[in-house]
Coordinates of C-alpha atoms and ligand atoms in Angstrom, one line a residue:
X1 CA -20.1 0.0 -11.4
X2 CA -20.4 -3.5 -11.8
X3 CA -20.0 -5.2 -8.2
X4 CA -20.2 -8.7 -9.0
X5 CA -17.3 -11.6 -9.0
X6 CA -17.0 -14.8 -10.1
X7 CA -12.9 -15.1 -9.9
X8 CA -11.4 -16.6 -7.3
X9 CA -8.6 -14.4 -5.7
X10 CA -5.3 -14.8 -7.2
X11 CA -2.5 -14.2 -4.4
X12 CA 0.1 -11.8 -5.9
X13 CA 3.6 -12.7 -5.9
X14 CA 4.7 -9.4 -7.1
X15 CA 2.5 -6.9 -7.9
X16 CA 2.7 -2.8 -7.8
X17 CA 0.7 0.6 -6.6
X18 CA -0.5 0.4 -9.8
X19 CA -2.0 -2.6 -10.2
X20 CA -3.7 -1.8 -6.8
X21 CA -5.3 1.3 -8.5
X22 CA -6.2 -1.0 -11.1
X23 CA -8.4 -3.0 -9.5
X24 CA -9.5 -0.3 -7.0
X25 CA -11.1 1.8 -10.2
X26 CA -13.4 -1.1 -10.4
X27 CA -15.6 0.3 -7.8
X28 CA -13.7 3.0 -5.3
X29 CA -14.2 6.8 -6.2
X30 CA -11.6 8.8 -7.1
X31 CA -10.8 10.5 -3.4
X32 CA -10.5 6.9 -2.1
X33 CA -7.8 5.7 -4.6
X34 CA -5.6 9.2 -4.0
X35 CA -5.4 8.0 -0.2
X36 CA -4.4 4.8 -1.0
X37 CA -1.9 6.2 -2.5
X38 CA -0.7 8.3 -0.2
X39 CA -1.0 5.4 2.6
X40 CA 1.1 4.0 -0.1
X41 CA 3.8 6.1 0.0
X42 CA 3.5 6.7 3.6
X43 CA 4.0 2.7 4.3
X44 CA 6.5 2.8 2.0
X45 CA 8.7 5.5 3.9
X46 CA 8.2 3.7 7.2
X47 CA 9.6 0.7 6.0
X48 CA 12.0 1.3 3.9
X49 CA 15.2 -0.7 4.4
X50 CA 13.1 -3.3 5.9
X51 CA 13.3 -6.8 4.3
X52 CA 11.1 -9.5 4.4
X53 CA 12.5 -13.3 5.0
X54 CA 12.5 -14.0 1.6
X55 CA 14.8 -11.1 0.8
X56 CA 12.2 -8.9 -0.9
X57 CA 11.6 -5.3 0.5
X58 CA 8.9 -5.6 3.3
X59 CA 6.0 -3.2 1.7
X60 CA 5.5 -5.6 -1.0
X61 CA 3.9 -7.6 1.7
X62 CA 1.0 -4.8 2.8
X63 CA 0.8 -4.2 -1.0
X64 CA 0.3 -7.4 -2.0
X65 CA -2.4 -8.2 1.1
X66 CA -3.9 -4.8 0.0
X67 CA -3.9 -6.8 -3.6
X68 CA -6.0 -9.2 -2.3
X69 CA -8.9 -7.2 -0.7
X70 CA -9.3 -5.3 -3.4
X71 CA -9.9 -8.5 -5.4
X72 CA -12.8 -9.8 -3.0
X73 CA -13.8 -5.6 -3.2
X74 CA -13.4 -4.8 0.3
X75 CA -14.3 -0.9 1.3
X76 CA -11.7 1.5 0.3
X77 CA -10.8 2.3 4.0
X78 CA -9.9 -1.7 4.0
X79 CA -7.8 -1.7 1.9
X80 CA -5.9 2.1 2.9
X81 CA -5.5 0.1 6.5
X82 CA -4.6 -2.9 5.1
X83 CA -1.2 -1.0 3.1
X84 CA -0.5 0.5 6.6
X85 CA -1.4 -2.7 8.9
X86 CA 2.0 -3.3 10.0
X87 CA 3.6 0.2 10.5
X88 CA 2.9 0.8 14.1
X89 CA 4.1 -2.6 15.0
X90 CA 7.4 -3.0 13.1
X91 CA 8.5 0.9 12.4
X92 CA 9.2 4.0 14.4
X93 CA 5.9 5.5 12.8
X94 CA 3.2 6.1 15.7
X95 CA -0.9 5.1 15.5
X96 CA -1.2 8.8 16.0
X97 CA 0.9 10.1 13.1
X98 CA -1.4 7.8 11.1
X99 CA -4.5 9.2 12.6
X100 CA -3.6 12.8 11.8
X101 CA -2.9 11.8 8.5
X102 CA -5.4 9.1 7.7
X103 CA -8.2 10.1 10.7
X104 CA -9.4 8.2 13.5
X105 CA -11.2 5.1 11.2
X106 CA -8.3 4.1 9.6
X107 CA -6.0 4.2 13.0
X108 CA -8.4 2.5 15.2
X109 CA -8.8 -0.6 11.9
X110 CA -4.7 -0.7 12.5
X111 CA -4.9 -0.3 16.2
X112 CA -7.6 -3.5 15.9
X113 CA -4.3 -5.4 14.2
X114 CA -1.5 -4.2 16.3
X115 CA -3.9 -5.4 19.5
X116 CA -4.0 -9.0 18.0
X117 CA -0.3 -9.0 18.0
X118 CA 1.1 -12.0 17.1
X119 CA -1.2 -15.1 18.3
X120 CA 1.7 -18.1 19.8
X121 CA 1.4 -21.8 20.8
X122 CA 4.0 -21.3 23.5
X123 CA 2.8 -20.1 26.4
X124 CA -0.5 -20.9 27.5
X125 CA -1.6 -17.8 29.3
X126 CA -0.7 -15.6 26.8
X127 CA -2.0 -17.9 23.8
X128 CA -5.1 -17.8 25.3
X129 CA -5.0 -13.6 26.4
X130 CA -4.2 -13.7 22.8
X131 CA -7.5 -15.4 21.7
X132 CA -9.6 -13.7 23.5
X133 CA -8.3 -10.7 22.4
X134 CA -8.4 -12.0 18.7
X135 CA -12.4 -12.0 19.8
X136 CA -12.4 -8.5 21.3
X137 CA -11.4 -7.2 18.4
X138 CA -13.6 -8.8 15.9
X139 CA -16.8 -8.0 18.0
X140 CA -15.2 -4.3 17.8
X141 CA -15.0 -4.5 14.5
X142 CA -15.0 -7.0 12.1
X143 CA -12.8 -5.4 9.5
X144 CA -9.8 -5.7 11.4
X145 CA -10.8 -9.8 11.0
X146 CA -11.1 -9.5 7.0
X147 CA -7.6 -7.7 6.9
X148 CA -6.1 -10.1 9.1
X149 CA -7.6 -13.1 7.0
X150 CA -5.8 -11.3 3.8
X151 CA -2.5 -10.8 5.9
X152 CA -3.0 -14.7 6.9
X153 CA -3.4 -15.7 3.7
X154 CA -0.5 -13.8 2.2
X155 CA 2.0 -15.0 5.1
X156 CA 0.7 -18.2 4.1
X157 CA 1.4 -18.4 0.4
X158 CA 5.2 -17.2 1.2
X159 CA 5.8 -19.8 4.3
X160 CA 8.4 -21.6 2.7
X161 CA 10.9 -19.1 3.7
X162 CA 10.5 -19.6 7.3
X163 CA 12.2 -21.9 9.8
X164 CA 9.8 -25.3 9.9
X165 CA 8.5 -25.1 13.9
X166 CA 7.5 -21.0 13.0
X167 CA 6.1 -22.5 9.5
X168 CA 3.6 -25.2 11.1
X169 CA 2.8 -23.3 13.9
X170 CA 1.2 -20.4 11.6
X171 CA -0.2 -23.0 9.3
X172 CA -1.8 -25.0 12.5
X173 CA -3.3 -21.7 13.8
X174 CA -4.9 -20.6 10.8
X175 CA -6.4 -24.3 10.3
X176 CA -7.8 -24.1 13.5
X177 CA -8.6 -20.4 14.4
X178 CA -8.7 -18.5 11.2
X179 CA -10.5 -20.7 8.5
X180 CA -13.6 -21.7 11.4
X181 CA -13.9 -17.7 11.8
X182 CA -13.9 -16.9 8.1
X183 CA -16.4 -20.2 7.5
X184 CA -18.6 -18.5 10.4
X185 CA -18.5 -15.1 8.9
X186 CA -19.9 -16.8 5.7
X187 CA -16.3 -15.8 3.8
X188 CA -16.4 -19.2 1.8
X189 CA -13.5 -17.7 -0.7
X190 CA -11.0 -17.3 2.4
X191 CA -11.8 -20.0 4.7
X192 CA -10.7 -22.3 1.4
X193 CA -7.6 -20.4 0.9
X194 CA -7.0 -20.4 4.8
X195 CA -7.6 -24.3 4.6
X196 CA -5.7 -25.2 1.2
X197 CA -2.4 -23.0 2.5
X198 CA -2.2 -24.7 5.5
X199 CA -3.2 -27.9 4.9
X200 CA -0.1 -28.7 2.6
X201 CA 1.9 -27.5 5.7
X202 CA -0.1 -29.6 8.5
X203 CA -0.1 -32.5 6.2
X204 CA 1.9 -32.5 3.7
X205 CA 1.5 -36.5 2.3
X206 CA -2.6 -36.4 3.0
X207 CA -2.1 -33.1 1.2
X208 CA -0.2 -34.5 -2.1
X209 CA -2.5 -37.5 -2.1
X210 CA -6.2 -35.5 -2.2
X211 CA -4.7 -33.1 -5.0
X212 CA -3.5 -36.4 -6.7
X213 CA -7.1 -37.1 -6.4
X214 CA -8.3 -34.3 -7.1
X215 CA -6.2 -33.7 -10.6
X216 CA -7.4 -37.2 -11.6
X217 CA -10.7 -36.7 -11.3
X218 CA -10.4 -33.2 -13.2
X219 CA -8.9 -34.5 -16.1
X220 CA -11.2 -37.3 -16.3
X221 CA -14.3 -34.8 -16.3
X222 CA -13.3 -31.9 -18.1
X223 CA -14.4 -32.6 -21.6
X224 CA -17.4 -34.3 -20.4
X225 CA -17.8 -31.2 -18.3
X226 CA -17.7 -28.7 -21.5
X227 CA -20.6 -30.8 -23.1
X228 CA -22.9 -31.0 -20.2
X229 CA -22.0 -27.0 -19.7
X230 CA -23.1 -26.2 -23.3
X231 CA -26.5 -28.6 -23.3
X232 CA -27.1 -26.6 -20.1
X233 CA -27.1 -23.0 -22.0
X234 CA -28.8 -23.9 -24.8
X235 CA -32.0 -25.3 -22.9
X236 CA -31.8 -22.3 -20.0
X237 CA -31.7 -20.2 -23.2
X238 CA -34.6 -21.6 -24.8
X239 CA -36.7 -21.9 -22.0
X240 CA -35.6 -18.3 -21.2
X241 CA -34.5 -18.5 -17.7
X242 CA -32.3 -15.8 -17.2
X243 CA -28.8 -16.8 -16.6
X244 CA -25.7 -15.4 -15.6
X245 CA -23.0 -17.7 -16.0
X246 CA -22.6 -21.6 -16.1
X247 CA -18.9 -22.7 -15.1
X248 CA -17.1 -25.9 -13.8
X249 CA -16.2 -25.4 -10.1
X250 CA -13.2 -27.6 -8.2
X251 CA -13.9 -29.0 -4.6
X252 CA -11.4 -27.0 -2.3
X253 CA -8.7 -29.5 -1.0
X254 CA -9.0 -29.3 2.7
X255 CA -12.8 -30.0 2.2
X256 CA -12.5 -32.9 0.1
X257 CA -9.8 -34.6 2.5
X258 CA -12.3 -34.2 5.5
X259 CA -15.0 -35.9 2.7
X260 CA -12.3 -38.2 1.9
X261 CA -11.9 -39.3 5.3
X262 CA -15.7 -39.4 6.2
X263 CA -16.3 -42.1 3.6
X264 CA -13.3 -44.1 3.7
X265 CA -11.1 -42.7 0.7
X266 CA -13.7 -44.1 -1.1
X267 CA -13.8 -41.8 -4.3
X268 CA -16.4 -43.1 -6.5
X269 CA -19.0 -41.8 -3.4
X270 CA -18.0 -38.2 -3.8
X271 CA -19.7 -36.2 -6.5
X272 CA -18.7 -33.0 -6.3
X273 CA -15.1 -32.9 -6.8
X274 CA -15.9 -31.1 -9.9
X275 CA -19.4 -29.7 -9.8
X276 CA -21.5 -27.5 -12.2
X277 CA -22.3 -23.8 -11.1
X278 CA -25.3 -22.4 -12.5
X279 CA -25.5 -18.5 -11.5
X280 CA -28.9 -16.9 -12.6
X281 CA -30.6 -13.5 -12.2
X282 CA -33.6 -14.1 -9.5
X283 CA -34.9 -16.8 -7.4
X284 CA -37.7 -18.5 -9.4
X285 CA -34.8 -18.5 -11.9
X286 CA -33.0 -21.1 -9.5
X287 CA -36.1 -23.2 -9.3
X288 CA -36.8 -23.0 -13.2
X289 CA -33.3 -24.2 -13.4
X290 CA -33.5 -26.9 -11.5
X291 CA -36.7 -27.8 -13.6
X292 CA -34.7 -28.0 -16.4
X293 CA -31.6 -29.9 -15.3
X294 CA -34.2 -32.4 -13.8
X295 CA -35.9 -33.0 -16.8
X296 CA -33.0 -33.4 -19.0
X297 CA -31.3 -35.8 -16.7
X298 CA -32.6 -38.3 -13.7
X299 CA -31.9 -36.8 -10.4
X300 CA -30.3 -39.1 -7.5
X301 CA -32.5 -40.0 -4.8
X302 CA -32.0 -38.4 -1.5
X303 CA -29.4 -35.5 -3.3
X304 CA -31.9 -32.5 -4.5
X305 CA -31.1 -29.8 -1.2
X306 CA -33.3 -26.5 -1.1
X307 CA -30.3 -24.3 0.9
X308 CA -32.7 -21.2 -0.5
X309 CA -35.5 -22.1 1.9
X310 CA -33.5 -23.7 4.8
X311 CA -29.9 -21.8 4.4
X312 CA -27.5 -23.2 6.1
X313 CA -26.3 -21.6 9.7
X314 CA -23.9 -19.5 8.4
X315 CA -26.1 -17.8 5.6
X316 CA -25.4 -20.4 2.7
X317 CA -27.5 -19.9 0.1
X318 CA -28.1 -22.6 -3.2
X319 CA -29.3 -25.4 -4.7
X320 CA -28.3 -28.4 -5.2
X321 CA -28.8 -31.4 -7.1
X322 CA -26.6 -34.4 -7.7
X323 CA -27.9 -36.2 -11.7
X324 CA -27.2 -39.0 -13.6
X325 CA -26.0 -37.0 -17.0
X326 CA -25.3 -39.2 -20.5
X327 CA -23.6 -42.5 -20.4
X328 CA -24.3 -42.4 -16.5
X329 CA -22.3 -40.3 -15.7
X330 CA -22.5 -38.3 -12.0
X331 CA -22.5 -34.8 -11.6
X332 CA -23.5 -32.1 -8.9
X333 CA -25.2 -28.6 -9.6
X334 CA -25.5 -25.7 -7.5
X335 CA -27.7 -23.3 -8.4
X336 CA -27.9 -19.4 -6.9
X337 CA -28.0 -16.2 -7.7
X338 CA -25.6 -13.6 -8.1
X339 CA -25.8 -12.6 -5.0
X340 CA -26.1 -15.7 -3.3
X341 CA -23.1 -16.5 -5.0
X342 CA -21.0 -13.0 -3.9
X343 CA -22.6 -13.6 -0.4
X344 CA -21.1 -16.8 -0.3
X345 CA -17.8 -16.2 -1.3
X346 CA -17.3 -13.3 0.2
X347 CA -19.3 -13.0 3.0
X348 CA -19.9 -10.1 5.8
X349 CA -17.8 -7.9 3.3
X350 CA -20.5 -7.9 1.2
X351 CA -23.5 -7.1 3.3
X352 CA -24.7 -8.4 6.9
X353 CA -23.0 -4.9 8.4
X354 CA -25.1 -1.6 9.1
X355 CA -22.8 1.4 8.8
X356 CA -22.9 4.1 11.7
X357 CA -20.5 6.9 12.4
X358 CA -18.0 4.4 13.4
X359 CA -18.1 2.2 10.1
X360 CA -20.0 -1.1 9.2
X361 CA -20.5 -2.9 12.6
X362 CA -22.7 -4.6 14.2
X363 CA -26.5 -3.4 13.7
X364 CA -27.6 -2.0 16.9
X365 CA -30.8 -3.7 16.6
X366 CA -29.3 -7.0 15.1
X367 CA -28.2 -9.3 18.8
X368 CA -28.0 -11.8 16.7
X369 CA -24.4 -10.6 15.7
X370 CA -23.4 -10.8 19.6
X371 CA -25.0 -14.4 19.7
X372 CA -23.5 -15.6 16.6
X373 CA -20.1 -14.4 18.4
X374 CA -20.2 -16.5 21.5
X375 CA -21.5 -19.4 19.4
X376 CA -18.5 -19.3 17.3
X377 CA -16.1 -18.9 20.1
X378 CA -17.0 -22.1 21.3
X379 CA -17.1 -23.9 18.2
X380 CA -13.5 -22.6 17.6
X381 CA -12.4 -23.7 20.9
X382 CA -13.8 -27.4 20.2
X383 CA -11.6 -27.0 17.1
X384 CA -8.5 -26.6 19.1
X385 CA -7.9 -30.6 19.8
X386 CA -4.4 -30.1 21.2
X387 CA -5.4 -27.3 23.9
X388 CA -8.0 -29.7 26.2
X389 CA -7.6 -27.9 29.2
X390 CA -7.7 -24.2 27.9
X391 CA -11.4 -24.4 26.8
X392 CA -12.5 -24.3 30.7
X393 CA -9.8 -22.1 31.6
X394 CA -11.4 -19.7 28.8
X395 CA -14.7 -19.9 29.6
X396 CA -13.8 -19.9 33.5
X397 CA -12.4 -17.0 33.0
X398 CA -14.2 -14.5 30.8
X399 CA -17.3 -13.4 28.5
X400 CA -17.9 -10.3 26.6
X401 CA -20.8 -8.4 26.3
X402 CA -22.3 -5.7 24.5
X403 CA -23.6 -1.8 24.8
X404 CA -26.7 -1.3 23.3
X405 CA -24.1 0.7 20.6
X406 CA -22.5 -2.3 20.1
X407 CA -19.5 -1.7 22.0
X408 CA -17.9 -4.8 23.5
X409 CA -17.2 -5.1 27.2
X410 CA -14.8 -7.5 28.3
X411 CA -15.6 -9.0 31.7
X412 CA -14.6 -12.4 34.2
X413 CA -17.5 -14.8 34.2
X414 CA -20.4 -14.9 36.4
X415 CA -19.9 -11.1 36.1
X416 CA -22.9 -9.2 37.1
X417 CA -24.7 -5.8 35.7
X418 CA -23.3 -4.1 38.7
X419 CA -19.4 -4.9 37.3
X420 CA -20.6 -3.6 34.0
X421 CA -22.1 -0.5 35.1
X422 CA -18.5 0.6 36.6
X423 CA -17.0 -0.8 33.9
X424 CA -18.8 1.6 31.7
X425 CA -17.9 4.9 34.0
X426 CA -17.5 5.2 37.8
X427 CA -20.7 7.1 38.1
X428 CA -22.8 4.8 35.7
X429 CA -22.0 2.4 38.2
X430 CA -22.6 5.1 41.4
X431 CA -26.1 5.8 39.9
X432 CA -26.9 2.4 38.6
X433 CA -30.7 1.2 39.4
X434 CA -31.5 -1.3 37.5
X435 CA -30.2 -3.3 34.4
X436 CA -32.1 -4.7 31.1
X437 CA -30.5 -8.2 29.2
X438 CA -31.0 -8.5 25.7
X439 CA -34.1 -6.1 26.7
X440 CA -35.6 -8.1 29.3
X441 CA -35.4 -6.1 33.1
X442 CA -33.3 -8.3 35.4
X443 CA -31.7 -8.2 38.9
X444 CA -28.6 -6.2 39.8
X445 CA -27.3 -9.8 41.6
X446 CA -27.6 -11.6 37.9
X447 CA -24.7 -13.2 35.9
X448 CA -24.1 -12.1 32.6
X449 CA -23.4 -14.4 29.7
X450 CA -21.5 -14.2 26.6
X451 CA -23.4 -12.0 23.9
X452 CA -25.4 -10.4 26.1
X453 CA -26.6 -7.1 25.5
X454 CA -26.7 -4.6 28.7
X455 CA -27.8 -1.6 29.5
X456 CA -27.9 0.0 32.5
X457 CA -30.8 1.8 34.1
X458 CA -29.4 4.9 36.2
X459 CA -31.1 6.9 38.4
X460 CA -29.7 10.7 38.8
X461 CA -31.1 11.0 42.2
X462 CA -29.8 7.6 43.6
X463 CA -27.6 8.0 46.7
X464 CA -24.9 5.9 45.5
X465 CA -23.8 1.9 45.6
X466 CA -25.8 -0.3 48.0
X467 CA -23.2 -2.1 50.4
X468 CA -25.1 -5.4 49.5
X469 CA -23.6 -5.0 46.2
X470 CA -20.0 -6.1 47.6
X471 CA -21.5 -9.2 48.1
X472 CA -22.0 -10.0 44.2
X473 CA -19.5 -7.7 42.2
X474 CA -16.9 -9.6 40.4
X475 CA -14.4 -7.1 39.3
X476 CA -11.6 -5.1 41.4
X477 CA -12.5 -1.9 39.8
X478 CA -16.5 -2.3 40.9
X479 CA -15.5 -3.8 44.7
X480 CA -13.0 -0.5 44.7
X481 CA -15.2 1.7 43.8
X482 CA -18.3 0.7 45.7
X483 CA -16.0 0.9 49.1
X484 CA -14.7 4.2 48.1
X485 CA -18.0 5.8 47.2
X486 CA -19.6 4.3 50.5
X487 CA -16.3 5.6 52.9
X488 CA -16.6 9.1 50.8
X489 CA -20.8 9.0 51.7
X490 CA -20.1 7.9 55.8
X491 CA -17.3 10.3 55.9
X492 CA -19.9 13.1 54.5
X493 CA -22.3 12.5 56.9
X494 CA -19.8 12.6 60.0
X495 CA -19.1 15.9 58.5
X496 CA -22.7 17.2 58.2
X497 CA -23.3 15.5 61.8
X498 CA -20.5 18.0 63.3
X499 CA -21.2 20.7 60.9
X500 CA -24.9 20.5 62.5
X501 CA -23.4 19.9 66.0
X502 CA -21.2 23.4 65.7
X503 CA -24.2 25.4 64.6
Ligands
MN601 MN1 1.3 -8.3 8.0

């Protein structure tokens, strides 16, 4: 099966079951592409006689978002959810009619979506239970985040049929929610379809003006582009570097406005609005190929960047090199390997995810994930310019943490080991005796932080709660419990005092 892509994803307009099975026969086995079909046919019943805005019958929506993850190559039970993703929320058709039909992974990817329900501007409190929930969910798992991207992106590409406040509001959200996540998960292919969407929706004239740009330069470079492409084979060839492809590549829009704006408008300082991909087989490959390029042309000072030894934060992997080619002309490489390349387009689909009984999740072992989760949350809510005062409401308000399984725990802040124990299972909580942070033994009294990884260390013979516990617990459900297992433990020793007393 051959796994790799170069293509960028095409969004469908129309496209059929069968093309879906098309691309699916690339690299699903044959079981996998007969339950497609049947969550085909079972979308397709609990829609029918729906309509989308734009007049067309609603399933050509899951179809076509099902389209689109099978272009990036997303695990067949992706793309079986994906056709069913909005049955429970818009039909009479049940989660549990899908997991007797489709099991229990399927249901809970679609449960995952239905949960997000629809993220809103209005309304404060419940943009921001929204958010967090949009978190939840992706520390669950992050598949339900790759088929929402997909959804996004379709919704996106058929906006114009919405009412104008409805249309910027989804393009706004996935600007400033959406395309950060997918950047942070590495999934460079959708957080520059997220961007490039929206973008012409958020600003339309900035928008017309960078593709302006961007067209000029294109046209300008193309020819010269071939050349430079072809003198680049022939001396890889020769030198016998083993190469996969060499192919012109176009600077996303969004990303060169925010370059645009960085230096002024001033194009001549941007080089890469049409760079040169080099994809070879192996590492040393890369740094053979850079050889070469920097012996047939005169590298700019200060523009040679080794992303292979330092890669960037969210896994980036290349080089790069920016050279003066014939007649002085500019032009950037990036060099990588294959599957540097898939990694970078495509992300945490691709690999980063260790499969257990519950699918591809978080490694156990891996905190890093749980880290990497909090850090983002932040960085998208210093994205949100418009919402100042939510980011300390949010972070007032609530952190989530981890089992050791990897199962996320959603919990008010300054929440303590004690409110996770109960939160876990009333007698976790009764029998609690200690707790251990990202491995480390700490105190019951301690506050938990955002990624943190906690498990509890009980204690079968332990009484029960310590009344000193009251005066740390955060939650309802822990202060409830604690009384109630204290009243239940005085009122049993009343009893055994007059049980004793009548004997
Ligand atoms: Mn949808």
């Amino acid at each position: 099966m051959e796994k790799f892509l170069f293509s960028q994803v095409n969004i469908p307009t129309k496209v059929t079951i069968e093309d879906l099975v098309e691309n699916m026969k690339k690299y699903c086995q044959p079981t996998d592409i007969e339950t497609a079909q049947l969550a085909y046919d079972f979308a397709n019943k609990a829609h029918a006689g729906q309509f989308r805005k734009s007049g067309e019958p609603y399933i050509i929506h899951p179809l076509c978002v099902a389209h689109i993850l099978s272009q990036i190559q997303a695990e067949p039970n992706i793309i079986i959810a994906s056709l069913m993703h909005d049955v429970p929320e818009d039909t009479e058709i049940t989660l549990e009619e899908i997991e007797k039909n489709f099991g229990s992974d399927i249901a809970n990817m679609i449960r995952g979506i239905t949960k997000l329900g629809k993220l809103k501007y209005r309304g404060m409190e419940r943009y921001i239970e929204n958010l967090r929930k949009l978190f939840v969910a992706m520390a669950e798992d992050v598949r339900v985040m790759i088929i929402k991207f997909a959804d996004r992106v379709h919704n996106l590409s058929t906006l114009d049929s919405l009412p104008e406040k409805k249309r910027e509001r989804i393009a706004l959200e996935s600007l400033e929610i959406y395309a950060p996540i997918a950047n942070r998960l590495g999934m460079g292919e959708f957080k520059g379809l997220l961007e490039d969407l929206s973008f012409k929706y958020v600003k339309p004239k900035d928008y017309q003006r960078v593709k302006a740009i961007r067209d000029q330069n294109i046209s300008e470079k193309n020819v010269y582009l071939d050349k430079i492409i072809k003198t680049i084979e022939q001396e890889l060839k020769a030198a016998d570097v083993h190469y996969v492809n060499v192919h012109g590549r176009e600077k996303q829009l969004y990303s060169l406005y925010q370059k645009l704006l960085k230096k002024n408008w001033e194009v001549s300082n941007i080089y890469d609005i049409v760079a040169v991909r080099v994809i070879v087989k192996d590492v040393g490959d890369c740094y053979a190929a850079l050889g070469i390029i920097h012996k047939l042309w005169r590298p700019l000072k200060g523009r040679i960047k080794d992303y292979i030894a330092q890669p960037k934060p969210n896994g980036y992997q290349s080089l790069h090199t920016t050279v003066f080619c014939d007649d002085g002309k500019i032009v950037e490489f990036q060099i990588r390997t294959k599957e540097m390349h898939q990694e970078a387009e495509f992300g945490i689909t691709s690999s980063h995810w260790a499969y257990d009984e519950k699918g591809p999740r978080p490694s156990k072992k891996d905190l890093n994930w749980a880290k990497e989760l909090a850090k983002m949350q932040q960085e998208i809510l210093n994205n949100i310019k418009d919402l100042e005062e939510m980011k300390v409401d949010f972070f007032r308000n609530h952190i989530f943490v981890f089992t050791p399984k990897g199962d996320v725990i959603d919990l008010p802040e300054d929440a303590t080991p004690v409110d996770f124990a109960y939160h876990i299972h009333t007698e976790v909580g009764n029998k609690c005796n200690g707790a251990k942070v990202n491995d480390q033994m700490v105190s019951l009294d301690s506050f938990l932080k955002s990624g943190d990884v906690v498990e509890i260390v009980t204690d079968k013979n332990r009484k029960g709660p310590s009344q000193d516990w009251l005066k740390f617990v955060k939650t309802h459900a822990a202060k409830n419990h604690i009384k109630a297992q204290l009243n239940s433990s005085k009122i049993t020793w009343i009893k055994n005092l007059f049980e004793k007393k009548a004997k």
